[in-house]
XYZ file of N, CA and C in Angstrom:
414
model
N -18.149 0.195 -29.664
C -16.760 0.361 -30.048
C -16.546 -0.312 -31.390
N -15.931 0.426 -32.275
C -15.614 -0.108 -33.594
C -14.529 -1.167 -33.469
N -14.719 -2.281 -34.123
C -13.718 -3.341 -34.105
C -12.818 -3.246 -35.318
N -11.590 -2.741 -35.133
C -10.627 -2.631 -36.221
C -9.799 -3.907 -36.221
N -10.038 -4.762 -37.211
C -9.389 -6.073 -37.235
C -8.197 -6.136 -38.175
N -7.925 -5.043 -38.889
C -6.734 -4.978 -39.749
C -5.967 -3.714 -39.369
N -4.657 -3.823 -39.123
C -3.907 -2.646 -38.666
C -3.977 -1.474 -39.641
N -4.046 -1.743 -40.938
C -4.092 -0.656 -41.920
C -5.415 0.116 -41.884
N -6.394 -0.378 -41.152
C -7.689 0.304 -41.048
C -7.780 1.244 -39.848
N -6.768 1.233 -38.987
C -6.859 2.027 -37.761
C -6.868 3.534 -38.044
N -5.932 4.023 -38.849
C -5.891 5.469 -39.144
C -7.133 5.952 -39.894
N -7.597 5.238 -40.921
C -8.844 5.685 -41.561
C -10.041 5.675 -40.605
N -10.073 4.744 -39.681
C -11.152 4.708 -38.694
C -11.078 5.926 -37.783
N -9.863 6.308 -37.393
C -9.694 7.509 -36.583
C -10.168 8.738 -37.352
N -9.811 8.839 -38.632
C -10.241 9.974 -39.454
C -11.763 10.010 -39.572
N -12.392 8.871 -39.793
C -13.854 8.820 -39.883
C -14.505 9.286 -38.575
N -13.938 8.859 -37.443
C -14.478 9.271 -36.146
C -14.275 10.771 -35.929
N -13.139 11.305 -36.392
C -12.918 12.751 -36.328
C -14.004 13.480 -37.116
N -14.277 12.997 -38.306
C -15.247 13.659 -39.189
C -16.664 13.652 -38.630
N -16.982 12.674 -37.820
C -18.305 12.621 -37.192
C -18.265 13.158 -35.759
N -17.106 13.658 -35.347
C -16.882 14.229 -34.011
C -17.211 13.225 -32.912
N -16.797 11.975 -33.134
C -17.082 10.887 -32.200
C -15.862 10.638 -31.310
N -15.779 11.419 -30.246
C -14.634 11.340 -29.334
C -14.518 9.967 -28.680
N -15.638 9.328 -28.370
C -15.578 8.006 -27.731
C -14.933 6.977 -28.642
N -15.287 6.984 -29.922
C -14.666 6.043 -30.848
C -13.191 6.370 -31.012
N -12.862 7.645 -31.143
C -11.454 8.025 -31.288
C -10.641 7.514 -30.096
N -11.119 7.797 -28.900
C -10.408 7.398 -27.687
C -10.322 5.877 -27.571
N -11.364 5.180 -27.993
C -11.393 3.724 -27.906
C -10.403 3.019 -28.820
N -9.776 3.757 -29.718
C -8.776 3.168 -30.612
C -7.398 3.089 -29.965
N -7.279 3.559 -28.725
C -5.997 3.581 -28.016
C -5.999 2.599 -26.855
N -4.862 1.956 -26.618
C -4.702 1.130 -25.430
C -4.744 2.024 -24.196
N -5.081 1.465 -23.019
C -5.164 2.280 -21.807
C -3.881 3.056 -21.485
N -2.716 2.489 -21.786
C -1.442 3.136 -21.456
C -0.718 3.626 -22.709
N -1.468 3.901 -23.757
C -0.875 4.354 -25.017
C -0.248 5.738 -24.860
N 0.549 6.095 -25.861
C 1.183 7.410 -25.922
C 0.801 8.061 -27.247
N 0.366 9.311 -27.176
C 0.108 10.133 -28.352
C 1.104 11.278 -28.323
N 1.809 11.470 -29.422
C 2.744 12.589 -29.545
C 2.089 13.618 -30.454
N 1.810 14.810 -29.921
C 1.106 15.801 -30.732
C 2.059 16.530 -31.678
N 1.515 17.447 -32.468
C 2.295 18.137 -33.494
C 3.431 18.963 -32.907
N 3.338 19.348 -31.646
C 4.400 20.102 -30.980
C 5.432 19.185 -30.336
N 5.200 17.875 -30.411
C 6.119 16.916 -29.807
C 5.800 16.594 -28.362
N 4.694 17.122 -27.850
C 4.303 16.850 -26.466
C 3.702 15.458 -26.348
N 4.109 14.764 -25.280
C 3.569 13.429 -24.987
C 2.249 13.547 -24.249
N 1.321 12.695 -24.628
C 0.064 12.531 -23.908
C 0.026 11.054 -23.526
N 0.303 10.769 -22.261
C 0.432 9.401 -21.772
C -0.854 8.927 -21.121
N -1.390 7.827 -21.616
C -2.585 7.238 -21.040
C -3.847 7.763 -21.696
N -4.889 6.981 -21.591
C -6.114 7.264 -22.323
C -6.785 8.568 -21.868
N -6.674 8.945 -20.613
C -7.300 10.197 -20.162
C -6.619 11.399 -20.809
N -5.304 11.399 -20.852
C -4.564 12.496 -21.473
C -4.791 12.511 -22.983
N -4.858 11.338 -23.577
C -5.115 11.246 -25.024
C -6.508 11.764 -25.333
N -7.475 11.406 -24.517
C -8.847 11.886 -24.725
C -8.884 13.415 -24.702
N -8.188 14.018 -23.774
C -8.149 15.471 -23.672
C -7.513 16.092 -24.921
N -6.413 15.508 -25.396
C -5.749 16.008 -26.605
C -6.645 15.854 -27.825
N -7.337 14.738 -27.930
C -8.232 14.522 -29.064
C -9.434 15.464 -29.013
N -9.939 15.732 -27.816
C -11.054 16.669 -27.676
C -10.628 18.052 -28.162
N -9.406 18.452 -27.846
C -8.893 19.739 -28.323
C -8.767 19.737 -29.844
N -8.293 18.628 -30.405
C -8.186 18.511 -31.860
C -9.552 18.671 -32.520
N -10.574 18.107 -31.917
C -11.923 18.201 -32.486
C -12.428 19.639 -32.567
N -11.915 20.510 -31.707
C -12.359 21.905 -31.742
C -11.903 22.604 -33.027
N -10.883 22.053 -33.706
C -10.420 22.634 -34.977
C -11.460 22.458 -36.073
N -12.306 21.456 -35.920
C -13.303 21.175 -36.951
C -12.646 20.732 -38.241
N -13.382 20.829 -39.319
C -12.838 20.448 -40.604
C -13.084 18.999 -40.943
N -12.406 18.582 -41.985
C -12.547 17.210 -42.489
C -11.181 16.576 -42.632
N -11.049 15.346 -42.141
C -9.792 14.613 -42.189
C -9.928 13.415 -43.116
N -8.882 13.150 -43.876
C -8.790 11.911 -44.644
C -7.488 11.230 -44.259
N -7.448 9.922 -44.403
C -6.256 9.149 -44.064
C -6.168 7.949 -44.997
N -4.999 7.808 -45.622
C -4.760 6.687 -46.533
C -3.580 5.878 -46.020
N -3.780 4.592 -45.745
C -2.687 3.769 -45.257
C -1.512 3.747 -46.241
N -0.291 3.856 -45.701
C 0.922 3.742 -46.507
C 1.483 2.325 -46.391
N 1.563 1.819 -45.157
C 2.025 0.450 -44.937
C 1.640 0.006 -43.536
N 1.643 -1.297 -43.348
C 1.496 -1.909 -42.029
C 2.354 -3.168 -42.058
N 3.320 -3.222 -41.156
C 4.199 -4.378 -41.065
C 3.886 -5.071 -39.749
N 3.415 -6.296 -39.846
C 2.958 -7.037 -38.675
C 3.989 -8.092 -38.283
N 4.264 -8.171 -36.986
C 5.087 -9.229 -36.400
C 4.328 -9.733 -35.175
N 3.669 -10.850 -35.340
C 2.860 -11.385 -34.246
C 1.713 -10.454 -33.915
N 1.680 -9.982 -32.660
C 0.608 -9.106 -32.207
C 1.014 -7.634 -32.182
N 2.119 -7.305 -32.859
C 2.612 -5.934 -32.925
C 2.740 -5.528 -34.383
N 2.490 -4.258 -34.650
C 2.647 -3.755 -36.015
C 3.208 -2.344 -35.973
N 3.967 -2.007 -36.990
C 4.355 -0.629 -37.240
C 3.603 -0.222 -38.507
N 3.026 0.960 -38.469
C 2.239 1.391 -39.620
C 2.429 2.878 -39.866
N 1.965 3.297 -41.018
C 2.026 4.702 -41.392
C 0.855 5.007 -42.303
N 0.377 6.233 -42.211
C -0.711 6.685 -43.072
C -0.433 8.127 -43.503
N -0.832 8.437 -44.718
C -0.782 9.816 -45.201
C -2.134 10.445 -44.897
N -2.128 11.568 -44.199
C -3.381 12.196 -43.799
C -3.437 13.645 -44.260
N -4.656 14.144 -44.326
C -4.911 15.542 -44.656
C -6.022 16.050 -43.756
N -5.910 17.301 -43.369
C -6.961 17.947 -42.590
C -7.256 19.292 -43.234
N -8.484 19.436 -43.686
C -8.972 20.701 -44.247
C -9.774 21.385 -43.154
N -9.333 22.573 -42.739
C -10.015 23.288 -41.673
C -9.876 24.777 -41.923
N -10.217 25.599 -40.946
C -10.044 27.048 -41.056
C -9.343 27.560 -39.804
N -8.605 28.650 -39.960
C -7.926 29.276 -38.831
C -8.941 30.025 -37.978
N -8.497 30.523 -36.843
C -9.371 31.299 -35.967
C -9.916 32.540 -36.671
N -9.145 33.055 -37.651
C -9.602 34.248 -38.384
C -10.448 33.887 -39.605
N -10.732 32.591 -39.793
C -11.599 32.163 -40.874
C -10.899 31.833 -42.185
N -9.561 31.864 -42.183
C -8.798 31.527 -43.391
C -8.729 30.006 -43.562
N -8.896 29.518 -44.798
C -8.758 28.078 -45.027
C -7.347 27.605 -44.676
N -7.263 26.416 -44.107
C -5.972 25.829 -43.748
C -5.962 24.374 -44.201
N -4.877 23.976 -44.846
C -4.707 22.616 -45.351
C -3.468 22.036 -44.686
N -3.659 21.050 -43.825
C -2.560 20.382 -43.132
C -2.396 18.981 -43.696
N -1.144 18.545 -43.830
C -0.865 17.189 -44.296
C 0.252 16.593 -43.466
N 0.344 15.283 -43.487
C 1.429 14.612 -42.785
C 1.414 13.125 -43.060
N 2.460 12.481 -42.577
C 2.575 11.017 -42.624
C 2.842 10.539 -41.213
N 1.953 9.752 -40.704
C 2.045 9.276 -39.328
C 3.041 8.131 -39.191
N 3.425 7.895 -37.953
C 4.207 6.725 -37.563
C 3.505 6.151 -36.342
N 3.155 4.864 -36.393
C 2.329 4.264 -35.346
C 2.843 2.876 -34.965
N 2.762 2.597 -33.689
C 2.988 1.241 -33.182
C 1.632 0.753 -32.692
N 1.224 -0.388 -33.205
C -0.098 -0.936 -32.908
C 0.047 -2.284 -32.227
N -0.951 -2.649 -31.443
C -0.973 -3.978 -30.831
C -2.328 -4.620 -31.038
N -2.286 -5.908 -31.365
C -3.526 -6.684 -31.456
C -3.947 -7.049 -30.030
N -5.198 -6.787 -29.746
C -5.761 -7.063 -28.428
C -6.225 -8.520 -28.368
N -6.462 -9.049 -27.170
C -6.910 -10.435 -27.056
C -8.174 -10.744 -27.863
N -9.031 -9.732 -28.087
C -10.255 -9.961 -28.859
C -10.037 -9.842 -30.365
N -8.782 -9.622 -30.800
C -8.454 -9.551 -32.218
C -8.449 -8.147 -32.790
N -8.966 -7.158 -32.035
C -8.947 -5.772 -32.516
C -7.552 -5.180 -32.366
N -7.230 -4.224 -33.232
C -5.973 -3.492 -33.161
C -6.221 -2.143 -32.510
N -5.249 -1.718 -31.689
C -5.305 -0.411 -31.044
C -3.924 0.232 -31.098
N -3.924 1.557 -30.991
C -2.665 2.287 -30.916
C -1.968 2.033 -29.587
N -0.681 1.730 -29.640
C 0.174 1.737 -28.455
C 0.943 3.058 -28.439
N 1.439 3.460 -29.615
C 2.112 4.748 -29.796
C 1.592 5.349 -31.092
N 1.147 6.592 -31.013
C 0.624 7.291 -32.192
C 1.379 8.606 -32.343
N 2.087 8.730 -33.449
C 2.813 9.959 -33.762
C 2.306 10.460 -35.110
N 1.265 11.296 -35.104
C 0.649 11.726 -36.354
C 1.602 12.433 -37.306
N 2.601 13.143 -36.791
C 3.522 13.870 -37.670
C 4.665 13.007 -38.183
N 4.881 11.846 -37.571
C 6.011 11.010 -37.949
C 7.337 11.540 -37.458
N 7.326 12.634 -36.696
C 8.538 13.260 -36.172
C 8.609 13.018 -34.667
N 9.747 12.543 -34.207
C 9.939 12.285 -32.785
C 10.965 13.284 -32.255
N 10.560 14.099 -31.285
C 11.468 15.073 -30.698
C 12.201 14.452 -29.506
N 13.268 15.107 -29.072
C 14.039 14.607 -27.930
C 13.182 14.550 -26.683
N 12.324 15.537 -26.466
C 11.493 15.531 -25.263
C 10.454 14.417 -25.318
N 9.985 14.082 -26.500
C 8.988 13.020 -26.624
C 9.597 11.664 -26.339
N 10.904 11.525 -26.557
C 11.563 10.233 -26.316
C 11.689 9.920 -24.840
N 11.581 10.919 -24.012
C 11.730 10.712 -22.580
C 10.646 9.773 -22.077
N 11.046 8.904 -21.188
C 10.098 8.000 -20.571
C 9.669 8.590 -19.242
N 8.387 8.744 -19.003
C 7.945 9.305 -17.724
C 8.297 8.365 -16.583
N 8.508 8.958 -15.407
C 8.758 8.121 -14.236
C 7.470 7.399 -13.870
N 7.565 6.396 -13.032
C 6.377 5.641 -12.611
C 5.324 6.570 -12.010
N 5.769 7.607 -11.275
C 4.804 8.489 -10.639
C 4.074 9.365 -11.656
N 4.690 9.609 -12.851
C 4.050 10.419 -13.876
C 3.108 9.602 -14.748
N 3.343 8.307 -14.858
C 2.568 7.465 -15.775
C 1.206 7.154 -15.247
């Protein structure tokens, strides 16, 4: 497991793992009960659901880059953002260039590594994503 000891390094580490198709490293950057909000605004709660969403993302292929915009740390919590790009191709073989600015809540773990608590790659929060799952759904 990669040890990300600076919050601003988390998004570039995720991009590097995407580029090498390393699903284990990607998944390991999330806390067990983290939330990932995908581009459609759907919540993926918990590491198993996040792993499934990331595995689907890997099927797009291509190359991702990520440049930190900011990381604001308060104790063991941080809010951060990164500008990212994904160069890939559509199902019909047409080149596709996706860009965005993420919004992330990170937590420092007891071992000093940072992990995602909430990852919103698009930086957009929809009304459905704001919903908190019931205990039985979590």
